Tab-separated table of C-alpha atoms in Angstrom:
chain	number	residue	atom	x	y	z
A	285	UNK	CA	-16.573	-24.107	-26.187
A	286	UNK	CA	-17.863	-25.388	-22.613
A	287	UNK	CA	-21.467	-24.871	-23.777
A	288	UNK	CA	-21.035	-26.974	-26.998
A	289	UNK	CA	-22.286	-30.001	-25.159
A	290	UNK	CA	-25.573	-28.404	-24.573
A	291	UNK	CA	-26.355	-27.333	-28.117
A	292	UNK	CA	-26.322	-30.740	-29.925
A	293	UNK	CA	-28.023	-34.121	-29.575
A	294	UNK	CA	-31.317	-35.489	-27.966
A	295	UNK	CA	-29.740	-35.678	-24.380
A	296	UNK	CA	-29.657	-31.936	-23.901
A	297	UNK	CA	-32.818	-31.077	-25.754
A	298	UNK	CA	-34.569	-30.116	-22.546
A	299	UNK	CA	-31.525	-27.732	-21.924
A	300	UNK	CA	-32.108	-26.055	-25.061
A	301	UNK	CA	-35.777	-25.864	-24.431
A	302	UNK	CA	-35.167	-24.154	-21.357
A	303	UNK	CA	-32.658	-21.598	-22.860
A	304	UNK	CA	-35.590	-20.801	-25.534
A	305	UNK	CA	-37.858	-20.274	-22.576
A	306	UNK	CA	-35.265	-17.841	-20.976
A	307	UNK	CA	-35.061	-15.803	-24.151
A	308	UNK	CA	-32.430	-17.254	-26.191
A	309	UNK	CA	-33.420	-17.659	-29.932
A	310	UNK	CA	-32.824	-20.880	-31.369
A	311	UNK	CA	-30.875	-19.577	-34.318
A	312	UNK	CA	-28.310	-18.529	-31.656
A	313	UNK	CA	-27.383	-21.824	-30.291
A	314	UNK	CA	-23.929	-22.500	-31.214
A	315	UNK	CA	-22.677	-19.053	-30.305
A	316	UNK	CA	-20.687	-18.849	-27.045
A	317	UNK	CA	-22.717	-18.290	-23.674
A	318	UNK	CA	-21.127	-15.365	-21.796
A	319	UNK	CA	-22.172	-15.183	-18.024
A	320	UNK	CA	-22.408	-11.489	-16.519
A	321	UNK	CA	-22.096	-11.649	-12.726
A	322	UNK	CA	-23.834	-8.391	-11.619
A	323	UNK	CA	-23.782	-7.372	-7.965
A	324	UNK	CA	-26.655	-4.842	-8.485
A	325	UNK	CA	-28.827	-3.899	-5.446
A	326	UNK	CA	-30.474	-0.939	-4.014
A	327	UNK	CA	-28.492	-0.962	-0.545
A	328	UNK	CA	-25.329	0.438	-1.971
A	329	UNK	CA	-24.725	3.771	-3.638
A	330	UNK	CA	-22.058	1.685	-5.461
A	331	UNK	CA	-24.437	-0.660	-7.011
A	332	UNK	CA	-27.766	1.040	-7.651
A	333	UNK	CA	-26.776	1.671	-11.103
A	334	UNK	CA	-25.218	-1.589	-11.921
A	335	UNK	CA	-28.438	-2.943	-13.891
A	336	UNK	CA	-27.938	-0.298	-16.537
A	337	UNK	CA	-24.017	-1.328	-16.738
A	338	UNK	CA	-25.310	-4.790	-17.156
A	339	UNK	CA	-27.533	-3.862	-20.100
A	340	UNK	CA	-24.741	-1.936	-21.793
A	341	UNK	CA	-22.266	-5.145	-21.557
A	342	UNK	CA	-25.131	-7.519	-22.703
A	343	UNK	CA	-25.776	-5.458	-25.860
A	344	UNK	CA	-22.024	-5.231	-26.599
A	345	UNK	CA	-21.661	-9.069	-26.055
A	346	UNK	CA	-24.710	-9.689	-28.555
A	347	UNK	CA	-23.068	-7.167	-31.203
A	348	UNK	CA	-19.848	-9.177	-30.937
A	349	UNK	CA	-21.544	-12.637	-31.552
A	350	UNK	CA	-22.129	-13.958	-28.133
A	351	UNK	CA	-25.138	-15.073	-25.817
A	352	UNK	CA	-25.146	-12.807	-22.526
A	353	UNK	CA	-26.777	-14.412	-19.624
A	354	UNK	CA	-26.845	-12.158	-16.557
A	355	UNK	CA	-27.099	-13.192	-12.902
A	356	UNK	CA	-26.835	-11.526	-9.599
A	357	UNK	CA	-24.622	-11.915	-6.531
A	358	UNK	CA	-25.118	-10.473	-2.974
A	359	UNK	CA	-23.369	-7.410	-1.934
A	360	UNK	CA	-22.815	-5.831	1.520
A	361	UNK	CA	-22.037	-2.253	1.974
A	362	UNK	CA	-19.376	-2.006	4.748
A	363	UNK	CA	-20.302	1.514	5.289
A	364	UNK	CA	-23.726	0.692	6.421
A	365	UNK	CA	-23.020	-2.570	8.013
A	366	UNK	CA	-20.330	-1.248	10.503
A	367	UNK	CA	-20.731	-0.397	13.993
A	368	UNK	CA	-23.366	-2.933	14.715
A	369	UNK	CA	-23.756	-6.715	14.224
A	370	UNK	CA	-24.028	-6.493	10.478
A	371	UNK	CA	-20.257	-6.263	10.358
A	372	UNK	CA	-19.994	-9.897	11.213
A	373	UNK	CA	-21.433	-10.597	7.800
A	374	UNK	CA	-19.195	-8.607	5.570
A	375	UNK	CA	-16.274	-10.840	5.304
A	376	UNK	CA	-17.939	-13.994	4.896
A	377	UNK	CA	-19.908	-12.774	2.239
A	378	UNK	CA	-16.763	-12.828	0.230
A	379	UNK	CA	-17.013	-16.456	0.073
A	380	UNK	CA	-20.786	-16.425	-0.817
A	381	UNK	CA	-20.040	-14.388	-3.687
A	382	UNK	CA	-17.229	-16.411	-5.076
A	383	UNK	CA	-19.498	-19.757	-4.554
A	384	UNK	CA	-22.286	-17.750	-6.405
A	385	UNK	CA	-19.855	-17.239	-9.271
A	386	UNK	CA	-18.549	-20.446	-9.543
A	387	UNK	CA	-21.841	-22.308	-9.049
A	388	UNK	CA	-23.795	-20.142	-11.855
A	389	UNK	CA	-20.984	-20.335	-14.263
A	390	UNK	CA	-20.294	-23.987	-13.832
A	391	UNK	CA	-24.040	-25.222	-13.651
A	392	UNK	CA	-24.868	-23.483	-16.846
A	393	UNK	CA	-21.614	-24.287	-18.915
A	394	UNK	CA	-20.757	-20.616	-19.535
A	395	UNK	CA	-17.906	-20.034	-22.055
A	396	UNK	CA	-16.750	-16.694	-20.557
A	397	UNK	CA	-17.528	-14.256	-17.860
A	398	UNK	CA	-17.907	-10.681	-16.991
A	399	UNK	CA	-17.892	-9.517	-13.664
A	400	UNK	CA	-19.634	-6.258	-12.461
A	401	UNK	CA	-18.518	-5.541	-8.885
A	402	UNK	CA	-17.767	-2.290	-7.147
A	403	UNK	CA	-17.783	-2.161	-3.369
A	404	UNK	CA	-15.686	-3.924	-0.465
A	405	UNK	CA	-15.881	-7.795	-0.440
A	406	UNK	CA	-17.621	-7.923	-3.829
A	407	UNK	CA	-14.499	-7.357	-5.963
A	408	UNK	CA	-12.323	-10.044	-4.243
A	409	UNK	CA	-15.326	-12.378	-3.865
A	410	UNK	CA	-15.862	-12.298	-7.696
A	411	UNK	CA	-12.039	-12.730	-8.376
A	412	UNK	CA	-11.862	-15.760	-6.267
A	413	UNK	CA	-14.874	-17.284	-8.228
A	414	UNK	CA	-13.447	-16.263	-11.565
A	415	UNK	CA	-10.065	-17.917	-10.763
A	416	UNK	CA	-11.961	-21.038	-9.876
A	417	UNK	CA	-13.995	-21.578	-12.906
A	418	UNK	CA	-10.898	-20.401	-15.118
A	419	UNK	CA	-12.536	-19.213	-18.255
A	420	UNK	CA	-11.834	-15.880	-20.140
A	421	UNK	CA	-12.909	-13.244	-17.865
A	422	UNK	CA	-12.981	-9.269	-17.813
A	423	UNK	CA	-13.964	-7.076	-14.693
A	424	UNK	CA	-15.674	-3.803	-15.003
A	425	UNK	CA	-16.724	-1.924	-12.035
A	426	UNK	CA	-19.333	0.676	-11.440
A	427	UNK	CA	-16.910	3.460	-10.807
A	428	UNK	CA	-16.119	5.605	-7.817
A	429	UNK	CA	-18.622	8.497	-6.602
A	430	UNK	CA	-17.736	12.210	-6.934
A	431	UNK	CA	-16.774	14.051	-3.932
A	432	UNK	CA	-18.827	16.415	-2.061
A	433	UNK	CA	-18.447	20.169	-1.759
A	434	UNK	CA	-17.836	22.400	1.186
A	435	UNK	CA	-20.422	25.074	1.988
A	436	UNK	CA	-20.589	27.693	-0.855
A	437	UNK	CA	-18.905	25.281	-3.076
A	438	UNK	CA	-15.163	26.499	-2.204
A	439	UNK	CA	-12.450	24.865	-0.246
A	440	UNK	CA	-11.432	21.148	-0.436
A	441	UNK	CA	-13.890	18.562	-1.423
A	442	UNK	CA	-15.529	16.517	1.129
A	443	UNK	CA	-16.197	12.460	1.429
A	444	UNK	CA	-17.039	9.985	3.967
A	445	UNK	CA	-13.952	10.793	5.918
A	446	UNK	CA	-14.824	14.281	6.141
A	447	UNK	CA	-18.222	13.188	7.772
A	448	UNK	CA	-16.625	10.721	10.173
A	449	UNK	CA	-14.155	13.256	11.173
A	450	UNK	CA	-16.914	15.698	11.753
A	451	UNK	CA	-18.796	13.275	14.113
A	452	UNK	CA	-15.745	13.342	16.177
A	453	UNK	CA	-15.640	17.017	16.134
A	454	UNK	CA	-19.110	17.511	17.221
A	455	UNK	CA	-18.392	15.231	20.453
A	456	UNK	CA	-15.289	17.285	20.837
A	457	UNK	CA	-17.333	20.722	20.682
A	458	UNK	CA	-15.461	21.816	17.591
A	459	UNK	CA	-18.403	21.464	15.243
A	460	UNK	CA	-22.020	22.126	15.503
A	461	UNK	CA	-24.731	19.524	14.817
A	462	UNK	CA	-25.970	21.680	11.795
A	463	UNK	CA	-22.645	21.730	10.320
A	464	UNK	CA	-22.619	17.912	10.649
A	465	UNK	CA	-26.047	17.585	9.080
A	466	UNK	CA	-24.657	19.572	6.061
A	467	UNK	CA	-21.712	17.193	5.426
A	468	UNK	CA	-24.244	14.219	6.000
A	469	UNK	CA	-26.530	15.470	3.340
A	470	UNK	CA	-23.463	16.428	0.903
A	471	UNK	CA	-20.554	14.185	1.377
A	472	UNK	CA	-21.996	11.383	-0.988
A	473	UNK	CA	-23.352	13.298	-3.784
A	474	UNK	CA	-23.622	10.645	-6.609
A	475	UNK	CA	-23.749	6.824	-7.160
A	476	UNK	CA	-20.735	4.981	-7.012
A	477	UNK	CA	-18.160	3.573	-4.713
A	478	UNK	CA	-17.265	5.851	-1.649
A	479	UNK	CA	-14.741	8.411	-2.687
A	480	UNK	CA	-11.541	7.729	-1.054
A	481	UNK	CA	-9.123	5.021	-1.218
A	482	UNK	CA	-10.926	2.306	0.672
A	483	UNK	CA	-11.382	-1.183	-0.138
A	484	UNK	CA	-13.796	-0.703	-3.143
A	485	UNK	CA	-11.620	1.734	-4.952
A	486	UNK	CA	-8.316	0.051	-4.135
A	487	UNK	CA	-9.311	-3.069	-5.285
A	488	UNK	CA	-10.994	-1.818	-8.486
A	489	UNK	CA	-7.559	-0.225	-9.182
A	490	UNK	CA	-5.697	-3.461	-8.444
A	491	UNK	CA	-7.881	-5.279	-11.042
A	492	UNK	CA	-6.171	-2.881	-13.543
A	493	UNK	CA	-2.731	-3.938	-11.978
A	494	UNK	CA	-3.702	-7.506	-12.381
A	495	UNK	CA	-4.617	-6.921	-15.911
A	496	UNK	CA	-7.995	-8.384	-15.695
A	497	UNK	CA	-9.820	-4.941	-16.053
A	498	UNK	CA	-9.474	-2.467	-18.714
A	499	UNK	CA	-7.746	0.876	-18.018
A	500	UNK	CA	-9.781	3.355	-16.237
A	501	UNK	CA	-11.788	0.616	-14.304
A	502	UNK	CA	-10.746	2.076	-10.855
A	503	UNK	CA	-10.666	5.771	-11.671
A	504	UNK	CA	-13.318	6.770	-13.994
A	505	UNK	CA	-16.229	8.238	-11.821
A	506	UNK	CA	-19.596	6.612	-11.875
A	507	UNK	CA	-21.551	9.375	-13.573
A	508	UNK	CA	-18.870	10.086	-16.351
A	509	UNK	CA	-20.083	8.854	-19.826
A	510	UNK	CA	-16.617	7.535	-20.230
A	511	UNK	CA	-17.976	4.623	-18.238
A	512	UNK	CA	-20.436	3.669	-20.881
A	513	UNK	CA	-17.574	3.302	-23.295
A	514	UNK	CA	-15.646	1.242	-20.790
A	515	UNK	CA	-18.537	-1.125	-20.244
A	516	UNK	CA	-19.130	-1.681	-24.042
A	517	UNK	CA	-15.473	-2.349	-24.475
A	518	UNK	CA	-15.370	-4.809	-21.684
A	519	UNK	CA	-18.151	-6.838	-23.528
A	520	UNK	CA	-15.961	-6.781	-26.588
A	521	UNK	CA	-12.668	-7.729	-24.949
A	522	UNK	CA	-14.210	-10.813	-23.270
A	523	UNK	CA	-15.133	-12.158	-26.891
A	524	UNK	CA	-11.573	-11.340	-28.006
A	525	UNK	CA	-10.196	-13.381	-24.888
A	526	UNK	CA	-12.519	-16.117	-25.751
A	527	UNK	CA	-11.322	-16.382	-29.369
A	528	UNK	CA	-7.629	-16.227	-27.986
A	529	UNK	CA	-8.356	-18.827	-25.515
A	530	UNK	CA	-6.902	-16.392	-22.498
A	531	UNK	CA	-8.447	-17.445	-19.302
A	532	UNK	CA	-8.493	-15.872	-15.505
A	533	UNK	CA	-5.268	-17.562	-14.416
A	534	UNK	CA	-3.227	-16.860	-17.516
A	535	UNK	CA	-3.846	-13.181	-16.723
A	536	UNK	CA	-3.499	-13.427	-12.943
A	537	UNK	CA	-0.244	-14.709	-13.047
A	538	UNK	CA	2.676	-14.476	-10.502
A	539	UNK	CA	4.207	-11.365	-12.075
A	540	UNK	CA	0.458	-9.707	-12.127
A	541	UNK	CA	0.210	-10.358	-8.453
A	542	UNK	CA	3.458	-9.021	-7.619
A	543	UNK	CA	2.848	-5.964	-9.872
A	544	UNK	CA	-0.613	-5.342	-7.920
A	545	UNK	CA	1.183	-5.809	-4.654
A	546	UNK	CA	3.965	-2.905	-5.712
A	547	UNK	CA	0.991	-0.750	-7.130
A	548	UNK	CA	-0.871	-1.299	-3.837
A	549	UNK	CA	2.223	-0.036	-1.759
A	550	UNK	CA	2.705	2.802	-4.113
A	551	UNK	CA	-1.053	4.308	-3.980
A	552	UNK	CA	-1.415	3.458	-0.421
A	553	UNK	CA	-4.830	1.662	-0.633
A	554	UNK	CA	-6.877	0.121	2.219
A	555	UNK	CA	-5.135	-2.519	4.464
A	556	UNK	CA	-7.829	-4.761	3.560
A	557	UNK	CA	-5.979	-5.352	0.125
A	558	UNK	CA	-3.438	-7.436	2.050
A	559	UNK	CA	-6.054	-9.928	3.068
A	560	UNK	CA	-7.537	-9.924	-0.390
A	561	UNK	CA	-4.872	-10.134	-2.489
A	562	UNK	CA	-3.270	-12.952	-0.397
A	563	UNK	CA	-6.543	-15.057	-0.902
A	564	UNK	CA	-6.627	-14.126	-4.548
A	565	UNK	CA	-2.917	-15.129	-5.052
A	566	UNK	CA	-3.809	-18.505	-3.231
A	567	UNK	CA	-6.858	-19.264	-5.488
A	568	UNK	CA	-4.575	-18.277	-8.698
A	569	UNK	CA	-2.064	-21.031	-7.649
A	570	UNK	CA	0.675	-18.539	-6.506
A	571	UNK	CA	0.619	-18.268	-2.820
A	572	UNK	CA	2.415	-15.297	-1.312
A	573	UNK	CA	3.385	-14.462	2.165
A	574	UNK	CA	4.174	-11.762	4.407
A	575	UNK	CA	7.815	-11.763	3.170
A	576	UNK	CA	6.657	-11.042	-0.250
A	577	UNK	CA	4.587	-8.219	1.177
A	578	UNK	CA	7.564	-6.883	2.923
A	579	UNK	CA	9.513	-7.217	-0.417
A	580	UNK	CA	7.118	-5.278	-2.172
């Protein structure tokens, strides 16, 4: 294990003392250290609940014989950042997130990694970082939010697209301000990534297609109890991968990338996935080109 060097000998007595100060019981020294990269923050509805997801995963790792060590990355919400200068920070944040994962994991000699992303550039950013460190890794997202409801609770469901379309309809005189206000109040009724095949839900589904996330990662709603089971299973699964020596690049193979590309074409996800999967493929050591996308 990568962490083994820290757990023996006089040279790393200081490191062990610091781990003790951070809450690690000395009798646990020698167990694998599992990094948990969490993108919890209070700006994004897709991330406001991820602190609870992190606790579930930590408990599962402890039960499976590991030492969970959680840290946070940054997260930008495209839905809040767009339309003003905030959007200049969205795509570059992907590299900051990748760097954060790489630096935290390598600086502290973690043996395996759980990534808890959900929205926009956070999923690909964490994937890039995970592929750089190339240790056993499992992704578990926070899940999509439920859709909203039309007035009276009947008719098709609503989401951000309904709200965006409504803003245009008001400008055209086809909807009142009061009707638009209803959609503003109801289009995003729960925590979770925005309902719709935007970047977040597309990338969380593609994590399944890549094989680095468990089934249901991209589709089970954030508020469903099934996500509790999914989080716990992810904690146990990363310990299994560690025991078998299966690392991130073993999972994100050339075949897995092409499978993800074909799935992307089939479900018609966000066009941003072309940008992200191409970067992920390069980091994984299996570059793809526009000809590969045309073939998919």
